[in-house]
């Protein structure tokens, strides 16, 4: 039997499609405020919006006799403004936001138009109108949405933590604010002002007011396209010296809407090509204006991913825009960039360390060096044994033999004979010859110390003579308590230092100052709500990037230091490779060597 669903059931089903979290409500409400011609919009949330969302604007207001209608499904005043149904769809005017929101919360709306002497207040609980009355109020609209999903326990469960929901609201408001620098936006969470931005139509100032990142003072302007062009690009991007380990600081907008787009990302990457180290991403605020006919309209209005009819055209335009912007500032690395440059350089170099070996140091070079080395090192290295053990061949011999399935590898039998090129340690046991990569070995040791200290929540820190500060994105300010604990448990001492700046007084004992700073940077770059103490996968990735060996290739280390390093390596869980997957040592059996000298065939 076919039945028409009762109104409240239908409302709840429809609401589920549009409204699934505080952030989706804020988006609808603030977009309504923007549509109403407001020049000032305030969004206030309590407990991530679960307890209350309040959006106040100074826009047109709703005439008293239309207030009830506004809450009816498919009620909209905007169809006449939109040119056709396609635009109607892409802009998301479906006239159901207010109806849906009121169906799943206790909603109160207070509004007044310029023409009216008295405003109107309406209260709706779970879709049922409780009261509607006249009230004195300023021109504009205030809507309060309380007890979200109080009548939908199933959906209530799907909401994230208050801090996570607050983070999403703030992120969305930040994006809305920078798409409309002509409107003054105020964001308040739990009574605390997160930002007040815009209103003077200055994009760069708005970005700074919203994101409050000191690094953003240096952004370069992008501007491409003339009136009438099918594609126009504007925005701000970072110099090649300011990069992040993720795309988290990249914000893309198409026709004024925040989007995700692989075509825009690709264009940016191509524009920066060769100016950035692998795995680094610039900071990007990019606004693309394009003829709406060139957009794929089949993409749902609430989906952020946007598709273009002609990807290549968009990619090329963005590449060109980015390229001309960074060219204009060509290669100007400023004094204060030096630190950033160094840290940007760091990670990839460390990972490509093997490639740094000069290519000419092969074959013949190696033979000579070994002899030379053994002669000069003899006095300095008392544990050097007879010259009989030295391999004297340039043949690229041996393969990593990590096969320890039969019996565990015994470090105790190793006798160290010295070092090679200041990089490789030579060791033997009765039947084998080993080359240890001291850098890789040290990385492994550092890495496991780091992970261990992290997992054990060891609180050992070293006090810094000069504390340093760092800035974080605003959604991280919201969730501060969560991630500061994570860092503090590792041995950091991090405390709030105003707005979105934090102060570091202590770093873990096993890190050098630059390692400690680097780690914080990648931590902030890659932070997301998934990072929890036990999410070792993500933490591993971070640590792998951040941890550096204090011994570098080409540092001669003495006998005692060698013993200490190998002792430490022995204690690691995986002594056989560095965290990036390179071998820490390579074994050559006596058999391999005998074969090389054709003693056996
Ligand atoms: P839509 O925005 O798709 O028209 P909504 O349910 O979001 O549908 O809003 C319904 C109507 O209520 C709008 O068309 C508009 O006329 C009116 N309205 C909603 N919010 C505001 C506001 N903040 N200021 C003025 N009018 C508003
Ligand atoms: Mg709307």
PDB file of N, CA, C and O and ligand atoms in Angstrom, residues 28-29 31-32 35 78 92-98, ligand 2:
ATOM      1  N   UNK A  28      24.239  27.026   5.494  1.00  0.00           N
ATOM      2  CA  UNK A  28      22.943  27.470   4.962  1.00  0.00           C
ATOM      3  C   UNK A  28      22.553  28.832   5.536  1.00  0.00           C
ATOM      4  O   UNK A  28      22.102  29.719   4.802  1.00  0.00           O
ATOM      5  N   UNK A  29      22.717  28.984   6.852  1.00  0.00           N
ATOM      6  CA  UNK A  29      22.280  30.227   7.486  1.00  0.00           C
ATOM      7  C   UNK A  29      23.111  31.414   7.021  1.00  0.00           C
ATOM      8  O   UNK A  29      22.583  32.485   6.734  1.00  0.00           O
ATOM      9  N   UNK A  31      24.810  31.648   4.266  1.00  0.00           N
ATOM     10  CA  UNK A  31      24.517  31.948   2.861  1.00  0.00           C
ATOM     11  C   UNK A  31      23.209  32.726   2.732  1.00  0.00           C
ATOM     12  O   UNK A  31      23.099  33.625   1.915  1.00  0.00           O
ATOM     13  N   UNK A  32      22.230  32.394   3.553  1.00  0.00           N
ATOM     14  CA  UNK A  32      21.003  33.191   3.559  1.00  0.00           C
ATOM     15  C   UNK A  32      21.307  34.642   3.933  1.00  0.00           C
ATOM     16  O   UNK A  32      20.766  35.572   3.323  1.00  0.00           O
ATOM     17  N   UNK A  35      22.857  36.339   1.030  1.00  0.00           N
ATOM     18  CA  UNK A  35      21.826  36.629   0.034  1.00  0.00           C
ATOM     19  C   UNK A  35      20.950  37.820   0.439  1.00  0.00           C
ATOM     20  O   UNK A  35      20.381  38.494  -0.413  1.00  0.00           O
ATOM     21  N   UNK A  78      13.940  33.363  -3.972  1.00  0.00           N
ATOM     22  CA  UNK A  78      15.092  33.618  -4.841  1.00  0.00           C
ATOM     23  C   UNK A  78      14.935  33.165  -6.280  1.00  0.00           C
ATOM     24  O   UNK A  78      15.812  33.421  -7.100  1.00  0.00           O
ATOM     25  N   UNK A  92      22.288  26.350  -5.272  1.00  0.00           N
ATOM     26  CA  UNK A  92      21.729  25.683  -4.103  1.00  0.00           C
ATOM     27  C   UNK A  92      20.476  26.352  -3.535  1.00  0.00           C
ATOM     28  O   UNK A  92      20.177  26.203  -2.353  1.00  0.00           O
ATOM     29  N   UNK A  93      19.749  27.101  -4.346  1.00  0.00           N
ATOM     30  CA  UNK A  93      18.480  27.635  -3.836  1.00  0.00           C
ATOM     31  C   UNK A  93      17.406  26.576  -3.982  1.00  0.00           C
ATOM     32  O   UNK A  93      16.832  26.405  -5.036  1.00  0.00           O
ATOM     33  N   UNK A  94      17.149  25.865  -2.953  1.00  0.00           N
ATOM     34  CA  UNK A  94      16.105  24.853  -3.057  1.00  0.00           C
ATOM     35  C   UNK A  94      14.984  25.132  -2.098  1.00  0.00           C
ATOM     36  O   UNK A  94      14.050  24.395  -1.964  1.00  0.00           O
ATOM     37  N   UNK A  95      15.140  26.231  -1.360  1.00  0.00           N
ATOM     38  CA  UNK A  95      14.054  26.627  -0.477  1.00  0.00           C
ATOM     39  C   UNK A  95      13.713  25.622   0.591  1.00  0.00           C
ATOM     40  O   UNK A  95      12.574  25.525   1.014  1.00  0.00           O
ATOM     41  N   UNK A  96      14.714  24.856   1.046  1.00  0.00           N
ATOM     42  CA  UNK A  96      14.361  23.886   2.080  1.00  0.00           C
ATOM     43  C   UNK A  96      15.248  23.946   3.306  1.00  0.00           C
ATOM     44  O   UNK A  96      15.044  23.195   4.258  1.00  0.00           O
ATOM     45  N   UNK A  97      16.199  24.879   3.319  1.00  0.00           N
ATOM     46  CA  UNK A  97      17.125  24.899   4.448  1.00  0.00           C
ATOM     47  C   UNK A  97      16.406  25.220   5.754  1.00  0.00           C
ATOM     48  O   UNK A  97      16.515  24.472   6.727  1.00  0.00           O
ATOM     49  N   UNK A  98      15.668  26.316   5.776  1.00  0.00           N
ATOM     50  CA  UNK A  98      15.014  26.698   7.028  1.00  0.00           C
ATOM     51  C   UNK A  98      14.053  25.615   7.497  1.00  0.00           C
ATOM     52  O   UNK A  98      14.005  25.287   8.677  1.00  0.00           O
TER      53      UNK A  98
HETATM   54 MG1  LIG B   2      18.987  29.252   1.900  1.00  0.00          MG
END
